Short mmCIF file of C-alpha atoms and ligand atoms in Angstrom, two decimals:
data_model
loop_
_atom_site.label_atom_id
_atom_site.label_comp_id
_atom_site.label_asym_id
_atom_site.label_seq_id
_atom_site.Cartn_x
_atom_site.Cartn_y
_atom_site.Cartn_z
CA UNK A 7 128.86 135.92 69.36
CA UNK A 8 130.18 134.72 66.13
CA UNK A 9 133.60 136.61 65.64
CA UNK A 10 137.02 136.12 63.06
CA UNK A 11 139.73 134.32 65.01
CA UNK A 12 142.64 136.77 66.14
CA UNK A 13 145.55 134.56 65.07
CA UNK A 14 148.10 136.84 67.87
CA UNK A 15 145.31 136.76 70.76
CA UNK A 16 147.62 135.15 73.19
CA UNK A 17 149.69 137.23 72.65
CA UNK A 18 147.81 140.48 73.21
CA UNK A 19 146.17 138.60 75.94
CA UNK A 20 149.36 137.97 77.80
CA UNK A 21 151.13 141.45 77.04
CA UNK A 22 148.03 143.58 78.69
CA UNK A 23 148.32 145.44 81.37
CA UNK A 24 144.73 144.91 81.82
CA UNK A 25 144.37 141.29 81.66
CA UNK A 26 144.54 139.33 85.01
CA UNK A 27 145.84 135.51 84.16
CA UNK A 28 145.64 134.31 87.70
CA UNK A 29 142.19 135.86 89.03
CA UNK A 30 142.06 133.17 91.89
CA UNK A 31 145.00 134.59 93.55
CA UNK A 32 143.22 138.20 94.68
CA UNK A 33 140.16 136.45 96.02
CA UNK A 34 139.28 138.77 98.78
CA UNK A 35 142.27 141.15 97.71
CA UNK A 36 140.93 143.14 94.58
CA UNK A 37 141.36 146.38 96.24
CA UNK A 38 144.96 145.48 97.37
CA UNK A 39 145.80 145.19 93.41
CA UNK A 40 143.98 148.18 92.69
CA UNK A 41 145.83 150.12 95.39
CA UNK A 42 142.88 152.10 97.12
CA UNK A 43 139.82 151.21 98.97
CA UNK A 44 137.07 152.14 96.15
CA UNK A 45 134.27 150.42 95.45
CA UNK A 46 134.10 147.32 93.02
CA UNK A 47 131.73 147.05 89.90
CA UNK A 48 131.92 143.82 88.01
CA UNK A 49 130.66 143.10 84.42
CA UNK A 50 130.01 140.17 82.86
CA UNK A 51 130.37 139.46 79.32
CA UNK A 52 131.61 142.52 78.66
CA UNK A 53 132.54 141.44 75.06
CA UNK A 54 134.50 143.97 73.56
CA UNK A 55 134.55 146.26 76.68
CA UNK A 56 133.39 149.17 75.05
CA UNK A 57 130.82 149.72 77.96
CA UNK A 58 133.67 148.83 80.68
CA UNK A 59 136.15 151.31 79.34
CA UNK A 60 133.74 153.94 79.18
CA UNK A 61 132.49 153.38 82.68
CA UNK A 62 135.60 153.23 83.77
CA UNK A 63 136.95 156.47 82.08
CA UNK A 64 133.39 157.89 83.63
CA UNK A 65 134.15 156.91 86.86
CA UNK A 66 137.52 156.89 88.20
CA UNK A 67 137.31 156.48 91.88
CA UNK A 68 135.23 153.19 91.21
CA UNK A 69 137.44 149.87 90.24
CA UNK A 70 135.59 147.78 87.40
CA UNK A 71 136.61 144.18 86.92
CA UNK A 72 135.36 142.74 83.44
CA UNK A 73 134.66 138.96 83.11
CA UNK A 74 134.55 137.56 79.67
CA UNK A 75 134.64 133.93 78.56
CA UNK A 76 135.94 134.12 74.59
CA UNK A 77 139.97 134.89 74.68
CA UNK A 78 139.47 136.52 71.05
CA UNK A 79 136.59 138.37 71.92
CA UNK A 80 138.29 140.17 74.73
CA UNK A 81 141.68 140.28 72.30
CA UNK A 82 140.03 142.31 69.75
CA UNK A 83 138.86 144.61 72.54
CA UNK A 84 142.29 144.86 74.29
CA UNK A 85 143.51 145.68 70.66
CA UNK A 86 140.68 149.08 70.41
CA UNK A 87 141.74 149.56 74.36
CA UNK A 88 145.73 150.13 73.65
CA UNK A 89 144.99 153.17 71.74
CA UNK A 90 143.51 154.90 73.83
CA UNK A 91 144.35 156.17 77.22
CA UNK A 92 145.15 153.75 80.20
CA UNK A 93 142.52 153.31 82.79
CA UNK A 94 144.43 151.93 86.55
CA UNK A 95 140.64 151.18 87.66
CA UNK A 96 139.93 148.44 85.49
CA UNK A 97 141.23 144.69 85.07
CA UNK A 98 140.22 142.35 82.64
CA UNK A 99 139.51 138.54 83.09
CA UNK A 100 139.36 135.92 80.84
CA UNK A 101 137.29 133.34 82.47
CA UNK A 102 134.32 131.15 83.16
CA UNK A 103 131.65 133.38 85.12
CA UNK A 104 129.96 130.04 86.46
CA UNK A 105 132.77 130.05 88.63
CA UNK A 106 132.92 133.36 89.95
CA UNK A 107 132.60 132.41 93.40
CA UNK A 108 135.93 131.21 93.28
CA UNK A 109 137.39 134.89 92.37
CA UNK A 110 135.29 136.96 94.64
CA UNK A 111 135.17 137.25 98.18
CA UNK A 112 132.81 139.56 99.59
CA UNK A 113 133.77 142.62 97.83
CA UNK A 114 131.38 143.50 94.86
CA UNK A 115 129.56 146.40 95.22
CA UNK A 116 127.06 146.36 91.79
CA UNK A 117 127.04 143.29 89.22
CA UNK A 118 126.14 144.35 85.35
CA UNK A 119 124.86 141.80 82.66
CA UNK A 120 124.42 143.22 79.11
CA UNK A 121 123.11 141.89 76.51
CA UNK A 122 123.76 138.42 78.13
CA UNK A 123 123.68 135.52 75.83
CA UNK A 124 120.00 134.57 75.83
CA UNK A 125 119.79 130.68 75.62
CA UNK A 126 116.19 130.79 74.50
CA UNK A 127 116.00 126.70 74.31
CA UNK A 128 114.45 125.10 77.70
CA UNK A 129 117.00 122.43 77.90
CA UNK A 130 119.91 125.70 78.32
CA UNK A 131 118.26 127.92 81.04
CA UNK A 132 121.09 127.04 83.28
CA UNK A 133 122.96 128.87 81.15
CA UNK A 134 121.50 132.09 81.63
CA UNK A 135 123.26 134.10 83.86
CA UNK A 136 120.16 135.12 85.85
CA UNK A 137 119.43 131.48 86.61
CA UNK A 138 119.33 130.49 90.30
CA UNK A 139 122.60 128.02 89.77
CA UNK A 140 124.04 131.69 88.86
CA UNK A 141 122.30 134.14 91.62
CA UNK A 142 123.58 131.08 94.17
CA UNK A 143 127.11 132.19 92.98
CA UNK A 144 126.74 135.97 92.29
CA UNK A 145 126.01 135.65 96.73
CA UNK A 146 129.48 135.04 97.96
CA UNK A 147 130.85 138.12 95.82
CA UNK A 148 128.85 141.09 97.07
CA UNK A 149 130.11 143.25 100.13
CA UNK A 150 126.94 143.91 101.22
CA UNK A 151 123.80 144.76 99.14
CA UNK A 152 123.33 142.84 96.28
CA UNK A 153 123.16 144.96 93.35
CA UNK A 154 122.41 143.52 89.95
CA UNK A 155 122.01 145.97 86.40
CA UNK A 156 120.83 144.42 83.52
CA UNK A 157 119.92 145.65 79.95
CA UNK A 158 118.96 143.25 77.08
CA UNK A 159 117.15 143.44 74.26
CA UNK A 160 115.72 140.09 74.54
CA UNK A 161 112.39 140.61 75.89
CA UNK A 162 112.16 136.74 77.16
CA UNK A 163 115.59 136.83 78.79
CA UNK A 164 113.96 139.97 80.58
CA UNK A 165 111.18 138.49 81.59
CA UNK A 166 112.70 135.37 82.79
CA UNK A 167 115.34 137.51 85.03
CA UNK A 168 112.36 139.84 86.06
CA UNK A 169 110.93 135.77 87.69
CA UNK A 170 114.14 134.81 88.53
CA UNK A 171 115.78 137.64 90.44
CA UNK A 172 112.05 138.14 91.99
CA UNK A 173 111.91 134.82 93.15
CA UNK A 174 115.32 134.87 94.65
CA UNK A 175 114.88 137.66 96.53
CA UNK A 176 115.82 140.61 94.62
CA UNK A 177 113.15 143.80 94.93
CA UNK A 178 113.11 145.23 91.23
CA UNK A 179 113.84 148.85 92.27
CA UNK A 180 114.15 150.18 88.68
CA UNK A 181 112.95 148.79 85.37
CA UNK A 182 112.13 150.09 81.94
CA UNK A 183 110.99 148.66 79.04
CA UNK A 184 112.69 151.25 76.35
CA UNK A 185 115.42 152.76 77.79
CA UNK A 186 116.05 155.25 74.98
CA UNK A 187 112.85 156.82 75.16
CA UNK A 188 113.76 158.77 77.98
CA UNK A 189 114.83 161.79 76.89
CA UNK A 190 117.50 162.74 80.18
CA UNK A 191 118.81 158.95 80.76
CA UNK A 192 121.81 158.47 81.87
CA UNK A 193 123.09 155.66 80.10
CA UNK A 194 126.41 154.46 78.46
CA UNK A 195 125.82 152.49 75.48
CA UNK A 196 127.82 148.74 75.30
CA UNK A 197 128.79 147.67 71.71
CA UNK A 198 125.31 145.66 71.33
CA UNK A 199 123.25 148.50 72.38
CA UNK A 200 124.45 150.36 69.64
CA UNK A 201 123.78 147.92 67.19
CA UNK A 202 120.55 147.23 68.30
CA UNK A 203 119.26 150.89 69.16
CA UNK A 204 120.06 151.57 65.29
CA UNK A 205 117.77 149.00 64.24
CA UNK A 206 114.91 150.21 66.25
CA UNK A 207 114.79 147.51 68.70
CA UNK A 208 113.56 148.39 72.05
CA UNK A 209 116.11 148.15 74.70
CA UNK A 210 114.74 146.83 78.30
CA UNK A 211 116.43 147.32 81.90
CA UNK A 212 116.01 146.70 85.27
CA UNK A 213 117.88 147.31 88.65
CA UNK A 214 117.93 144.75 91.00
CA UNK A 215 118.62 144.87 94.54
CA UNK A 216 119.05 142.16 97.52
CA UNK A 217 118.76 144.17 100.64
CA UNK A 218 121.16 142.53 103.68
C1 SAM B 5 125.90 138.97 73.37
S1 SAM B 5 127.50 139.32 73.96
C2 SAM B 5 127.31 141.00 74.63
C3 SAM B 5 128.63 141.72 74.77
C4 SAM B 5 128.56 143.08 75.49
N1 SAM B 5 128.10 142.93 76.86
C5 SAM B 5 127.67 144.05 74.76
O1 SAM B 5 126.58 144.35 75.26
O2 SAM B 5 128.09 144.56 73.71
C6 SAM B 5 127.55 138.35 75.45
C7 SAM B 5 128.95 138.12 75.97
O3 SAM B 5 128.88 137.45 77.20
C8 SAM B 5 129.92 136.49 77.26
N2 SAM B 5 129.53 135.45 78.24
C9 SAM B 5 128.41 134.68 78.19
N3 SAM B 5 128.40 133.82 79.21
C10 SAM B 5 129.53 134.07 79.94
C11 SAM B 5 130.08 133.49 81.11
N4 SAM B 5 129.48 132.47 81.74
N5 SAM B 5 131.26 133.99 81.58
C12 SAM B 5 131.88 135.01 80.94
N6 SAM B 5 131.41 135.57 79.81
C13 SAM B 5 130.25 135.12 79.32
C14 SAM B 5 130.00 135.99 75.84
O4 SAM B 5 131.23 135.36 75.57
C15 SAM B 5 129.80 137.27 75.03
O5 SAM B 5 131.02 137.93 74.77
#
């Protein structure tokens, strides 16, 4: 994601009630800090968090945790976020996913990836966040099930997680290969979606689930 740098970003990092500096410290305690017992939905890459905020607004007796690497990425989203009404069900991370494992302790309930970054070259598949070195860490985070949503428009990152998850494990339970052409979906749109469902591009999900 190529974006402008946010010259204040620390600062609107820092200041948000959102934002979560020390992650490490509620490892096994996210529903402490949330101050209920709901269930936990975790997104990463959430970019701007227009999806988050949405599903969060949608949903407020679920807690969703967003997990996103660039500081000014999330900055410029925190910025759009002030304006509008505060959500208590949703905290903000800015942070590595490789090393989830170290933030989560049994206590995810559904995982989302959108519009992940693709990392078509051979030599970067480890990147991809549906790459075994990734599922291996996405397994100490869930509560019980293993629940993984994912909706790119990449159709060879979709394909590879279709292998990968397969391979793992996962049973595909859900999948389509253009989302929008259902008429009655129920779907919120992430800031990528948009941008791609206006060009025409074909947007591809599956459901993913690891039964215990
Ligand atoms: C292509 S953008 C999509 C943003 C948003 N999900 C959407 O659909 O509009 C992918 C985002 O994932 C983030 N990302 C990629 N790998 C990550 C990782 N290992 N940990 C946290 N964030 C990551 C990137 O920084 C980027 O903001």
């Amino acid at each position: 994601m190529r974006i402008r740098n946010l010259k204040n970003k620390k600062e609107i990092l820092d200041s948000s009630k959102y934002i979560i500096s020390d992650p490490s410290k509620y490892k096994g305690k996210w529903n402490k800090l949330f101050g209920n017992s709901n269930k936990i939905c975790v997104e990463i890459g959430p970019g701007k968090c227009t999806f988050i905020y949405e599903m969060a607004k949608l949903y407020p007796n679920i807690n969703f945790i967003g997990i996103e690497r660039i500081d000014t990425v999330l900055a410029y989203g925190i910025k759009e976020m002030e304006n509008k009404e505060f959500l208590p069900n949703l905290f903000l991370i800015n942070y590595d996913a490789f090393k989830i494992d170290e933030i989560f302790d049994s206590e995810v309930d559904t995982l989302y990836l959108n519009f992940s970054d693709p990392w078509p070259k051979a030599r970067h598949e480890k990147r991809r966040l549906t790459n075994f070195r990734f599922l291996e860490k996405y397994d100490i985070i869930f509560m019980s099930d293993k629940k993984i949503i994912m909706k790119t428009d990449n159709v060879h990152l979709f394909e590879y997680s279709v292998v990968s998850l397969s391979s793992y494990g996962y049973k595909i339970i859900d999948l389509s290969l253009d989302l929008h052409s259902k008429e009655d979906y129920n779907n919120i749109m992430t800031e990528y979606e948009k941008k791609f469902a206006k060009k025409g591009c074909k947007i591809y999900m599956l459901s993913a689930v690891y039964y215990k």
